[in-house]
mmCIF file of C-alpha atoms and ligand atoms in Angstrom:
data_model
loop_
_atom_site.group_PDB
_atom_site.id
_atom_site.type_symbol
_atom_site.label_atom_id
_atom_site.label_comp_id
_atom_site.label_asym_id
_atom_site.label_seq_id
_atom_site.Cartn_x
_atom_site.Cartn_y
_atom_site.Cartn_z
ATOM 1 C CA MET A 1 -14.714 48.850 -47.605
ATOM 2 C CA LYS A 2 -14.850 45.390 -46.890
ATOM 3 C CA MET A 3 -17.250 43.661 -44.530
ATOM 4 C CA ILE A 4 -15.743 42.292 -41.630
ATOM 5 C CA GLN A 5 -16.555 38.708 -42.165
ATOM 6 C CA THR A 6 -17.764 37.674 -38.738
ATOM 7 C CA ARG A 7 -21.308 38.221 -38.874
ATOM 8 C CA ASN A 8 -23.433 35.503 -38.863
ATOM 9 C CA TYR A 9 -25.514 35.723 -42.721
ATOM 10 C CA LEU A 10 -27.422 32.871 -42.678
ATOM 11 C CA ARG A 11 -29.076 31.003 -39.490
ATOM 12 C CA LEU A 12 -30.834 27.364 -39.696
ATOM 13 C CA SER A 13 -32.260 26.536 -36.883
ATOM 14 C CA GLY A 14 -33.993 22.894 -36.121
ATOM 15 C CA ILE A 15 -34.586 22.079 -39.812
ATOM 16 C CA ARG A 16 -36.373 18.690 -40.420
ATOM 17 C CA LYS A 17 -37.854 17.529 -43.834
ATOM 18 C CA CYS A 18 -39.433 14.757 -44.398
ATOM 19 C CA PHE A 19 -40.945 12.947 -47.614
ATOM 20 C CA ASP A 20 -43.456 10.894 -46.646
ATOM 21 C CA GLN A 21 -42.298 8.179 -43.654
ATOM 22 C CA PHE A 22 -39.004 9.546 -44.989
ATOM 23 C CA VAL A 23 -36.943 11.777 -42.651
ATOM 24 C CA ALA A 24 -34.309 13.231 -45.367
ATOM 25 C CA LEU A 25 -33.378 15.945 -42.576
ATOM 26 C CA ASP A 26 -33.652 16.264 -38.908
ATOM 27 C CA GLN A 27 -32.586 18.858 -36.467
ATOM 28 C CA ILE A 28 -30.190 21.227 -38.792
ATOM 29 C CA ASP A 29 -28.300 24.165 -37.037
ATOM 30 C CA LEU A 30 -26.118 25.687 -39.068
ATOM 31 C CA SER A 31 -24.530 29.569 -39.073
ATOM 32 C CA ILE A 32 -22.612 30.529 -41.763
ATOM 33 C CA ARG A 33 -20.379 34.394 -41.348
ATOM 34 C CA GLU A 34 -20.292 36.721 -44.586
ATOM 35 C CA GLY A 35 -18.138 36.046 -46.972
ATOM 36 C CA GLU A 36 -17.818 31.930 -45.624
ATOM 37 C CA PHE A 37 -17.367 29.998 -48.240
ATOM 38 C CA VAL A 38 -18.744 26.833 -46.789
ATOM 39 C CA CYS A 39 -19.065 23.094 -48.518
ATOM 40 C CA PHE A 40 -21.806 20.337 -47.330
ATOM 41 C CA LEU A 41 -20.011 17.063 -47.638
ATOM 42 C CA GLY A 42 -21.375 13.603 -47.483
ATOM 43 C CA PRO A 43 -22.447 10.718 -49.287
ATOM 44 C CA SER A 44 -25.008 10.657 -51.940
ATOM 45 C CA GLY A 45 -28.673 10.499 -50.445
ATOM 46 C CA CYS A 46 -27.587 11.925 -47.185
ATOM 47 C CA GLY A 47 -29.635 15.263 -47.657
ATOM 48 C CA LYS A 48 -27.127 17.722 -49.370
ATOM 49 C CA THR A 49 -29.363 18.911 -52.173
ATOM 50 C CA THR A 50 -32.804 18.619 -50.082
ATOM 51 C CA LEU A 51 -30.942 21.163 -47.743
ATOM 52 C CA LEU A 52 -29.497 23.634 -50.131
ATOM 53 C CA ARG A 53 -33.040 23.196 -51.597
ATOM 54 C CA ILE A 54 -34.808 24.643 -48.816
ATOM 55 C CA ILE A 55 -32.266 27.704 -47.865
ATOM 56 C CA ALA A 56 -33.391 28.181 -51.680
ATOM 57 C CA GLY A 57 -37.326 27.985 -50.953
ATOM 58 C CA LEU A 58 -37.109 25.486 -54.064
ATOM 59 C CA GLU A 59 -38.834 23.196 -50.891
ATOM 60 C CA GLN A 60 -40.430 23.709 -47.665
ATOM 61 C CA GLN A 61 -39.416 22.464 -44.523
ATOM 62 C CA ASP A 62 -41.708 20.967 -42.330
ATOM 63 C CA ALA A 63 -39.905 22.303 -39.367
ATOM 64 C CA GLY A 64 -37.569 25.099 -38.388
ATOM 65 C CA GLU A 65 -36.403 28.244 -39.354
ATOM 66 C CA ILE A 66 -34.110 29.766 -41.883
ATOM 67 C CA TRP A 67 -32.527 33.998 -41.368
ATOM 68 C CA GLN A 68 -30.863 35.673 -43.687
ATOM 69 C CA ALA A 69 -29.351 38.829 -43.493
ATOM 70 C CA GLY A 70 -31.373 39.361 -39.900
ATOM 71 C CA CYS A 71 -34.312 38.472 -41.867
ATOM 72 C CA ASN A 72 -36.889 35.301 -41.474
ATOM 73 C CA ILE A 73 -37.394 33.758 -44.947
ATOM 74 C CA SER A 74 -38.258 30.355 -43.718
ATOM 75 C CA GLN A 75 -41.580 30.799 -45.962
ATOM 76 C CA LEU A 76 -41.092 33.151 -48.398
ATOM 77 C CA PRO A 77 -41.311 31.778 -51.737
ATOM 78 C CA PRO A 78 -37.827 31.367 -54.124
ATOM 79 C CA GLU A 79 -38.576 34.910 -55.943
ATOM 80 C CA GLN A 80 -38.774 36.397 -52.471
ATOM 81 C CA ARG A 81 -35.487 35.275 -51.674
ATOM 82 C CA ASP A 82 -32.109 36.595 -52.208
ATOM 83 C CA PHE A 83 -30.016 33.845 -54.268
ATOM 84 C CA GLY A 84 -28.226 32.781 -57.225
ATOM 85 C CA ILE A 85 -27.738 29.019 -57.840
ATOM 86 C CA VAL A 86 -25.853 26.236 -60.379
ATOM 87 C CA PHE A 87 -26.743 22.806 -60.399
ATOM 88 C CA GLN A 88 -25.029 19.673 -61.585
ATOM 89 C CA SER A 89 -25.862 20.075 -64.683
ATOM 90 C CA TYR A 90 -25.827 23.084 -66.882
ATOM 91 C CA ALA A 91 -29.236 24.137 -67.092
ATOM 92 C CA LEU A 92 -28.592 27.394 -69.526
ATOM 93 C CA PHE A 93 -31.682 28.401 -72.044
ATOM 94 C CA PRO A 94 -30.156 26.506 -75.125
ATOM 95 C CA ASN A 95 -32.293 28.243 -77.558
ATOM 96 C CA LEU A 96 -30.872 31.849 -75.976
ATOM 97 C CA SER A 97 -27.395 32.973 -76.694
ATOM 98 C CA VAL A 98 -24.536 33.332 -73.360
ATOM 99 C CA THR A 99 -25.572 37.205 -73.421
ATOM 100 C CA LYS A 100 -29.312 36.748 -73.153
ATOM 101 C CA ASN A 101 -28.803 33.951 -70.514
ATOM 102 C CA ILE A 102 -27.001 35.858 -68.290
ATOM 103 C CA ALA A 103 -29.285 39.145 -68.889
ATOM 104 C CA TYR A 104 -32.316 36.713 -68.345
ATOM 105 C CA GLY A 105 -32.124 37.238 -64.444
ATOM 106 C CA LEU A 106 -31.860 41.634 -65.014
ATOM 107 C CA GLN A 107 -34.949 41.695 -67.050
ATOM 108 C CA GLY A 108 -38.085 43.586 -65.343
ATOM 109 C CA LYS A 109 -34.631 44.729 -62.967
ATOM 110 C CA LYS A 110 -35.651 48.775 -63.930
ATOM 111 C CA LEU A 111 -32.613 48.504 -65.825
ATOM 112 C CA THR A 112 -31.431 49.999 -69.388
ATOM 113 C CA ARG A 113 -29.894 48.273 -71.923
ATOM 114 C CA SER A 114 -26.701 49.552 -72.189
ATOM 115 C CA GLN A 115 -26.747 49.041 -68.190
ATOM 116 C CA ILE A 116 -27.454 45.159 -68.747
ATOM 117 C CA GLN A 117 -24.946 45.115 -71.539
ATOM 118 C CA SER A 118 -22.356 46.392 -69.360
ATOM 119 C CA ARG A 119 -23.474 44.397 -66.705
ATOM 120 C CA VAL A 120 -23.513 41.217 -68.848
ATOM 121 C CA GLU A 121 -19.875 42.442 -70.263
ATOM 122 C CA GLY A 122 -18.375 42.638 -66.383
ATOM 123 C CA LEU A 123 -19.216 39.005 -65.842
ATOM 124 C CA LEU A 124 -18.029 37.453 -69.167
ATOM 125 C CA GLU A 125 -15.166 38.940 -68.104
ATOM 126 C CA THR A 126 -15.235 37.879 -64.402
ATOM 127 C CA VAL A 127 -16.030 33.920 -65.515
ATOM 128 C CA GLY A 128 -12.983 34.095 -68.044
ATOM 129 C CA LEU A 129 -15.481 34.116 -71.085
ATOM 130 C CA PRO A 130 -14.794 37.923 -72.380
ATOM 131 C CA ASP A 131 -15.530 37.318 -75.905
ATOM 132 C CA ALA A 132 -18.499 34.622 -75.789
ATOM 133 C CA GLY A 133 -21.386 36.871 -75.401
ATOM 134 C CA HIS A 134 -22.549 35.807 -79.347
ATOM 135 C CA LYS A 135 -22.466 31.975 -78.690
ATOM 136 C CA TYR A 136 -25.061 29.655 -77.774
ATOM 137 C CA PRO A 137 -24.603 26.549 -75.005
ATOM 138 C CA ALA A 138 -23.986 24.224 -77.317
ATOM 139 C CA GLN A 139 -21.099 26.020 -79.162
ATOM 140 C CA LEU A 140 -19.470 25.856 -75.544
ATOM 141 C CA SER A 141 -17.857 22.966 -73.528
ATOM 142 C CA GLY A 142 -18.646 21.685 -70.111
ATOM 143 C CA GLY A 143 -16.025 23.843 -68.272
ATOM 144 C CA GLN A 144 -17.340 26.797 -70.504
ATOM 145 C CA GLN A 145 -21.378 26.361 -69.894
ATOM 146 C CA GLN A 146 -20.697 25.569 -66.318
ATOM 147 C CA ARG A 147 -18.673 29.238 -66.411
ATOM 148 C CA VAL A 148 -21.801 31.043 -67.931
ATOM 149 C CA ALA A 149 -24.391 29.231 -65.226
ATOM 150 C CA LEU A 150 -21.630 30.770 -62.714
ATOM 151 C CA ALA A 151 -22.369 34.235 -64.447
ATOM 152 C CA ARG A 152 -26.223 33.937 -64.800
ATOM 153 C CA ALA A 153 -26.195 33.035 -60.392
ATOM 154 C CA LEU A 154 -24.033 36.241 -59.847
ATOM 155 C CA ALA A 155 -26.285 38.660 -62.486
ATOM 156 C CA THR A 156 -28.495 40.595 -59.881
ATOM 157 C CA GLU A 157 -25.582 40.807 -57.333
ATOM 158 C CA PRO A 158 -27.048 38.622 -54.858
ATOM 159 C CA GLY A 159 -26.273 38.243 -50.849
ATOM 160 C CA LEU A 160 -25.891 34.283 -51.264
ATOM 161 C CA LEU A 161 -24.720 31.851 -53.778
ATOM 162 C CA LEU A 162 -25.425 28.310 -53.813
ATOM 163 C CA LEU A 163 -23.680 25.634 -55.788
ATOM 164 C CA ASP A 164 -24.847 22.165 -56.356
ATOM 165 C CA GLU A 165 -22.133 19.681 -57.264
ATOM 166 C CA PRO A 166 -21.569 22.216 -59.953
ATOM 167 C CA LEU A 167 -18.022 19.886 -60.981
ATOM 168 C CA SER A 168 -19.112 16.619 -61.060
ATOM 169 C CA ALA A 169 -20.017 16.742 -64.548
ATOM 170 C CA LEU A 170 -16.754 18.241 -65.806
ATOM 171 C CA ASP A 171 -13.735 15.570 -66.112
ATOM 172 C CA ALA A 172 -10.884 16.320 -64.338
ATOM 173 C CA ARG A 173 -8.636 18.608 -65.619
ATOM 174 C CA VAL A 174 -11.387 21.147 -66.056
ATOM 175 C CA ARG A 175 -12.366 20.757 -62.499
ATOM 176 C CA ALA A 176 -9.189 20.908 -61.051
ATOM 177 C CA SER A 177 -8.806 24.703 -62.961
ATOM 178 C CA LEU A 178 -12.767 25.644 -62.195
ATOM 179 C CA ARG A 179 -12.172 24.723 -58.567
ATOM 180 C CA GLU A 180 -9.783 27.350 -58.288
ATOM 181 C CA GLU A 181 -11.407 29.718 -60.286
ATOM 182 C CA ILE A 182 -14.864 29.844 -58.513
ATOM 183 C CA LYS A 183 -12.399 29.961 -55.395
ATOM 184 C CA ARG A 184 -10.491 33.542 -56.759
ATOM 185 C CA MET A 185 -13.955 34.527 -57.989
ATOM 186 C CA GLN A 186 -15.642 33.959 -54.530
ATOM 187 C CA ARG A 187 -13.287 35.498 -52.651
ATOM 188 C CA GLU A 188 -13.024 38.725 -54.696
ATOM 189 C CA LEU A 189 -16.539 38.979 -54.389
ATOM 190 C CA GLY A 190 -16.796 38.255 -50.937
ATOM 191 C CA ILE A 191 -20.062 36.431 -51.830
ATOM 192 C CA THR A 192 -21.225 33.855 -49.214
ATOM 193 C CA THR A 193 -21.548 30.833 -50.721
ATOM 194 C CA ILE A 194 -22.738 27.215 -50.034
ATOM 195 C CA MET A 195 -21.198 24.240 -51.927
ATOM 196 C CA VAL A 196 -22.605 20.793 -52.093
ATOM 197 C CA THR A 197 -19.883 18.063 -53.150
ATOM 198 C CA HIS A 198 -19.948 14.241 -52.480
ATOM 199 C CA ASP A 199 -15.750 15.182 -53.114
ATOM 200 C CA GLN A 200 -13.905 15.299 -50.157
ATOM 201 C CA GLU A 201 -11.146 17.084 -51.539
ATOM 202 C CA GLU A 202 -12.888 19.663 -53.690
ATOM 203 C CA ALA A 203 -14.463 20.155 -50.123
ATOM 204 C CA LEU A 204 -11.049 20.023 -47.878
ATOM 205 C CA SER A 205 -9.208 22.732 -51.170
ATOM 206 C CA MET A 206 -12.443 25.185 -50.978
ATOM 207 C CA ALA A 207 -14.406 25.585 -48.118
ATOM 208 C CA ASP A 208 -13.183 27.918 -45.235
ATOM 209 C CA ARG A 209 -15.790 25.376 -43.849
ATOM 210 C CA VAL A 210 -16.969 22.121 -44.318
ATOM 211 C CA VAL A 211 -20.066 20.890 -43.313
ATOM 212 C CA VAL A 212 -20.254 16.614 -43.172
ATOM 213 C CA MET A 213 -23.597 15.571 -43.262
ATOM 214 C CA ASN A 214 -24.886 11.551 -42.624
ATOM 215 C CA GLN A 215 -28.279 9.909 -43.286
ATOM 216 C CA GLY A 216 -29.945 13.395 -42.758
ATOM 217 C CA GLY A 217 -28.276 14.740 -40.087
ATOM 218 C CA ILE A 218 -24.693 17.231 -39.433
ATOM 219 C CA GLU A 219 -22.095 14.859 -38.230
ATOM 220 C CA GLN A 220 -19.378 17.620 -37.666
ATOM 221 C CA VAL A 221 -18.604 21.098 -38.854
ATOM 222 C CA GLY A 222 -14.951 22.603 -38.636
ATOM 223 C CA THR A 223 -12.243 23.327 -40.805
ATOM 224 C CA PRO A 224 -10.446 21.840 -43.256
ATOM 225 C CA ASN A 225 -8.109 21.326 -40.837
ATOM 226 C CA ASP A 226 -10.338 20.097 -37.958
ATOM 227 C CA VAL A 227 -12.106 17.703 -39.939
ATOM 228 C CA TYR A 228 -8.980 16.222 -41.832
ATOM 229 C CA LEU A 229 -6.673 15.883 -38.430
ATOM 230 C CA SER A 230 -9.164 16.018 -35.604
ATOM 231 C CA PRO A 231 -12.631 14.078 -36.678
ATOM 232 C CA THR A 232 -15.061 13.702 -34.030
ATOM 233 C CA SER A 233 -16.554 10.427 -34.825
ATOM 234 C CA PRO A 234 -15.789 7.312 -37.134
ATOM 235 C CA PHE A 235 -17.693 8.335 -39.907
ATOM 236 C CA VAL A 236 -16.183 11.501 -40.154
ATOM 237 C CA ALA A 237 -13.135 10.311 -39.579
ATOM 238 C CA ASP A 238 -13.462 7.577 -42.484
ATOM 239 C CA PHE A 239 -15.499 9.205 -45.148
ATOM 240 C CA VAL A 240 -13.057 12.725 -44.779
ATOM 241 C CA GLY A 241 -9.805 11.080 -46.101
ATOM 242 C CA VAL A 242 -9.008 7.956 -45.868
ATOM 243 C CA MET A 243 -8.410 6.054 -42.547
ATOM 244 C CA ASN A 244 -7.093 2.646 -41.207
ATOM 245 C CA PHE A 245 -9.260 1.422 -38.366
ATOM 246 C CA LEU A 246 -7.729 -1.293 -35.925
ATOM 247 C CA PRO A 247 -9.149 -3.317 -33.505
ATOM 248 C CA GLY A 248 -7.797 -3.604 -29.911
ATOM 249 C CA THR A 249 -8.471 -3.561 -26.186
ATOM 250 C CA LEU A 250 -7.928 -0.235 -24.135
ATOM 251 C CA VAL A 251 -5.527 -1.933 -21.022
ATOM 252 C CA LYS A 252 -4.884 1.813 -19.859
ATOM 253 C CA PRO A 253 -6.318 5.006 -20.459
ATOM 254 C CA ASP A 254 -2.881 5.534 -22.264
ATOM 255 C CA GLU A 255 -1.857 1.584 -23.552
ATOM 256 C CA LEU A 256 -4.468 -0.845 -25.600
ATOM 257 C CA LEU A 257 -3.660 -3.816 -26.878
ATOM 258 C CA LEU A 258 -3.253 -4.148 -31.068
ATOM 259 C CA ALA A 259 -2.762 -8.097 -32.577
ATOM 260 C CA GLY A 260 -1.875 -9.098 -28.625
ATOM 261 C CA ARG A 261 1.272 -5.661 -28.247
ATOM 262 C CA PRO A 262 0.696 -3.305 -26.172
ATOM 263 C CA VAL A 263 0.748 0.275 -28.178
ATOM 264 C CA CYS A 264 0.534 3.781 -26.522
ATOM 265 C CA CYS A 265 -2.122 5.926 -27.268
ATOM 266 C CA PRO A 266 -3.085 9.390 -25.859
ATOM 267 C CA ALA A 267 -4.857 9.458 -22.550
ATOM 268 C CA GLU A 268 -7.690 11.787 -23.248
ATOM 269 C CA HIS A 269 -10.426 9.740 -24.983
ATOM 270 C CA GLY A 270 -13.480 9.829 -22.495
ATOM 271 C CA LEU A 271 -13.765 5.900 -22.879
ATOM 272 C CA GLU A 272 -13.483 3.300 -20.150
ATOM 273 C CA THR A 273 -10.391 0.707 -19.824
ATOM 274 C CA ASP A 274 -11.111 -2.809 -20.647
ATOM 275 C CA SER A 275 -13.220 -1.637 -22.796
ATOM 276 C CA SER A 276 -13.500 -2.797 -26.838
ATOM 277 C CA VAL A 277 -12.170 -0.164 -29.061
ATOM 278 C CA ASN A 278 -10.624 1.218 -32.636
ATOM 279 C CA LEU A 279 -7.335 2.978 -33.033
ATOM 280 C CA ALA A 280 -8.112 4.687 -36.435
ATOM 281 C CA ILE A 281 -4.519 6.388 -38.092
ATOM 282 C CA ARG A 282 -3.902 8.026 -41.327
ATOM 283 C CA PRO A 283 -1.404 5.988 -43.505
ATOM 284 C CA GLU A 284 0.563 9.295 -43.966
ATOM 285 C CA GLU A 285 0.807 8.988 -39.991
ATOM 286 C CA VAL A 286 2.541 5.496 -40.038
ATOM 287 C CA GLU A 287 5.562 4.712 -39.953
ATOM 288 C CA LEU A 288 7.500 1.923 -41.491
ATOM 289 C CA VAL A 289 11.324 0.770 -40.413
ATOM 290 C CA PRO A 290 13.423 -2.621 -40.951
ATOM 291 C CA VAL A 291 12.489 -5.153 -38.509
ATOM 292 C CA GLY A 292 14.477 -4.698 -35.448
ATOM 293 C CA HIS A 293 14.313 -1.323 -34.560
ATOM 294 C CA ASP A 294 12.343 -0.275 -31.735
ATOM 295 C CA ALA A 295 9.183 -0.996 -33.249
ATOM 296 C CA MET A 296 5.945 -2.057 -31.452
ATOM 297 C CA LEU A 297 4.474 -4.095 -33.958
ATOM 298 C CA SER A 298 5.515 -6.783 -37.029
ATOM 299 C CA ALA A 299 3.980 -6.914 -39.974
ATOM 300 C CA GLU A 300 4.013 -8.410 -43.505
ATOM 301 C CA LEU A 301 3.968 -6.341 -46.685
ATOM 302 C CA GLU A 302 1.453 -7.961 -48.976
ATOM 303 C CA SER A 303 1.274 -5.140 -51.586
ATOM 304 C CA VAL A 304 3.169 -2.070 -52.654
ATOM 305 C CA GLU A 305 0.909 0.302 -55.321
ATOM 306 C CA PHE A 306 2.604 3.181 -56.556
ATOM 307 C CA GLN A 307 0.578 6.208 -56.491
ATOM 308 C CA GLY A 308 2.728 8.883 -57.921
ATOM 309 C CA GLY A 309 3.343 10.983 -55.422
ATOM 310 C CA LEU A 310 3.488 8.179 -53.253
ATOM 311 C CA VAL A 311 3.272 4.968 -52.244
ATOM 312 C CA ARG A 312 0.983 3.197 -50.261
ATOM 313 C CA SER A 313 1.833 -0.447 -48.844
ATOM 314 C CA ARG A 314 -0.534 -2.604 -47.529
ATOM 315 C CA LEU A 315 0.598 -5.099 -44.217
ATOM 316 C CA ARG A 316 -0.461 -7.381 -42.389
ATOM 317 C CA LEU A 317 -0.650 -7.270 -38.489
ATOM 318 C CA GLU A 318 1.660 -10.121 -37.154
ATOM 319 C CA GLY A 319 -0.529 -12.442 -35.390
ATOM 320 C CA SER A 320 -3.534 -11.431 -36.802
ATOM 321 C CA GLU A 321 -5.727 -10.444 -40.047
ATOM 322 C CA ASP A 322 -5.582 -6.680 -39.407
ATOM 323 C CA ARG A 323 -4.360 -4.762 -42.078
ATOM 324 C CA VAL A 324 -2.945 -1.324 -42.046
ATOM 325 C CA MET A 325 -2.293 0.934 -44.942
ATOM 326 C CA VAL A 326 1.478 3.180 -44.852
ATOM 327 C CA ASP A 327 2.032 5.869 -47.503
ATOM 328 C CA LEU A 328 5.651 6.610 -47.810
ATOM 329 C CA SER A 329 6.821 9.329 -50.555
ATOM 330 C CA SER A 330 8.105 7.511 -53.206
ATOM 331 C CA ARG A 331 11.630 8.522 -51.898
ATOM 332 C CA GLN A 332 11.316 6.948 -48.643
ATOM 333 C CA GLN A 333 9.388 4.004 -50.274
ATOM 334 C CA SER A 334 12.960 3.451 -52.432
ATOM 335 C CA THR A 335 15.157 3.620 -49.496
ATOM 336 C CA LEU A 336 12.849 0.994 -47.306
ATOM 337 C CA ASN A 337 13.233 -1.261 -50.939
ATOM 338 C CA LEU A 338 9.654 -2.734 -50.132
ATOM 339 C CA GLN A 339 9.001 -5.991 -51.417
ATOM 340 C CA PRO A 340 6.139 -7.846 -51.434
ATOM 341 C CA GLY A 341 6.430 -10.908 -48.488
ATOM 342 C CA THR A 342 9.195 -8.749 -46.155
ATOM 343 C CA TRP A 343 8.045 -8.004 -42.381
ATOM 344 C CA MET A 344 8.547 -5.217 -41.340
ATOM 345 C CA GLY A 345 8.280 -2.402 -38.055
ATOM 346 C CA VAL A 346 5.654 -0.281 -37.622
ATOM 347 C CA LYS A 347 5.378 2.260 -35.785
ATOM 348 C CA LEU A 348 2.270 4.147 -35.050
ATOM 349 C CA PRO A 349 3.273 7.505 -32.909
ATOM 350 C CA SER A 350 1.116 8.225 -30.167
ATOM 351 C CA GLN A 351 0.025 11.916 -30.825
ATOM 352 C CA HIS A 352 -1.230 10.725 -34.649
ATOM 353 C CA ILE A 353 -3.605 7.748 -32.750
ATOM 354 C CA ARG A 354 -7.514 8.705 -32.553
ATOM 355 C CA LEU A 355 -9.850 6.681 -30.277
ATOM 356 C CA PHE A 356 -13.157 5.258 -30.816
ATOM 357 C CA ALA A 357 -15.493 2.914 -29.103
ATOM 358 C CA ALA A 358 -15.748 -0.392 -30.757
HETATM 359 N N1 LIG B 401 -39.001 15.168 -53.870
HETATM 360 C C1 LIG B 401 -38.092 13.994 -53.389
HETATM 361 N N2 LIG B 401 -39.250 12.736 -52.853
HETATM 362 C C2 LIG B 401 -38.549 11.663 -51.935
HETATM 363 N N3 LIG B 401 -37.492 11.703 -51.767
HETATM 364 C C3 LIG B 401 -36.577 12.319 -51.816
HETATM 365 C C4 LIG B 401 -36.926 13.528 -52.723
HETATM 366 N N4 LIG B 401 -36.019 14.484 -53.202
HETATM 367 C C5 LIG B 401 -34.780 13.553 -52.283
HETATM 368 N N5 LIG B 401 -35.045 12.553 -51.490
HETATM 369 C C6 LIG B 401 -34.914 11.781 -50.783
HETATM 370 O O1 LIG B 401 -33.674 12.195 -50.206
HETATM 371 C C7 LIG B 401 -32.634 11.668 -49.750
HETATM 372 C C8 LIG B 401 -32.000 13.103 -49.665
HETATM 373 O O2 LIG B 401 -31.651 13.392 -51.022
HETATM 374 P P1 LIG B 401 -30.645 14.559 -51.372
HETATM 375 O O3 LIG B 401 -31.029 15.709 -50.804
HETATM 376 O O4 LIG B 401 -30.863 14.704 -53.292
HETATM 377 O O5 LIG B 401 -29.651 13.843 -51.476
HETATM 378 P P2 LIG B 401 -28.012 14.250 -51.806
HETATM 379 O O6 LIG B 401 -27.765 15.736 -52.526
HETATM 380 O O7 LIG B 401 -26.790 14.210 -50.065
HETATM 381 O O8 LIG B 401 -26.965 13.158 -52.741
HETATM 382 C C9 LIG B 401 -32.860 10.634 -50.623
HETATM 383 O O9 LIG B 401 -32.790 9.772 -50.081
HETATM 384 C C10 LIG B 401 -33.186 10.971 -51.788
HETATM 385 O O10 LIG B 401 -33.635 9.888 -52.031
HETATM 386 MG MG1 LIG B 402 -27.660 16.335 -53.997
#
């Protein structure tokens, strides 16, 4: 029977790590449920790999505890911990066949030859390479090598799968298909998984929960929906997805002045009236209408960029140097007949506005 997926499987508390004077991680508290797929998402250098390595015991934290499956593993060496890991560079043994690469971690596990053989065959099946056992890493594509690395990480049936940018070295098409496969595999096996990535699209599409990191700390933890629709800080708003930030002044709890024009906004933001604020709104939430309609703002269209399914326009707000990006579907934009130099009405629907202190 499948475990109920609500039990905490991994718990980090008060993790801190310094490299000499440099604080790489501080005050990291996080709980991960059994069977959950969690992504550590953040810009390069924010501490994602360091945190993953601390969970694996490949790096020793300076403070804090790590609990896995009810045991305090904070001081255990990696070989006594229960995880499989995949790195960005495939890190396969070049002189060993695929079968031997995968079987590597099974040596010394008191398995017979035929048990090992059937386990390897099962894993090759799982990662979609049933006929590759006799090949050598150099005979495989990058995507195939990464599948083998996954099989090797799963060979000992670990309780925890750790993936450090496993798709970053692959080209876009392979990346997209492997993304789906890793997700399917993870669901089927029900294995608790942490994946490090700097790619927000990857994190949003794969994770049950996203841990957004910045400069050694956690900015926000939430479902992809949470972090995309309700970012709790300007950093998250900016890093996850594309966001317009427009400076304004709050003149009433539910009204601000933007480029000298009144704009309605939600009242629950905890900011003081008369304070300087940044209004945040996603390009797909802004509406464009012909001039003369009941728009709050006017803007001059500066550029229109075709991006396939959608079209991104950039407009300068009347009476200011502030720019706003607007995403429309190709169909919407063709009815508006957008031409650089034309003036448009811009609507910022109140329910899509988020406010941050300036
Ligand atoms: N062994 C190390 N010695 C010194 N500095 C390190 C070491 N490992 C990581 N760092 C520094 O810690 C910070 C976080 O690194 P890392 O965890 O690799 O970031 P990320 O994986 O998010 O890109 C970086 O500034 C990096 O230079
Ligand atoms: Mg890294």
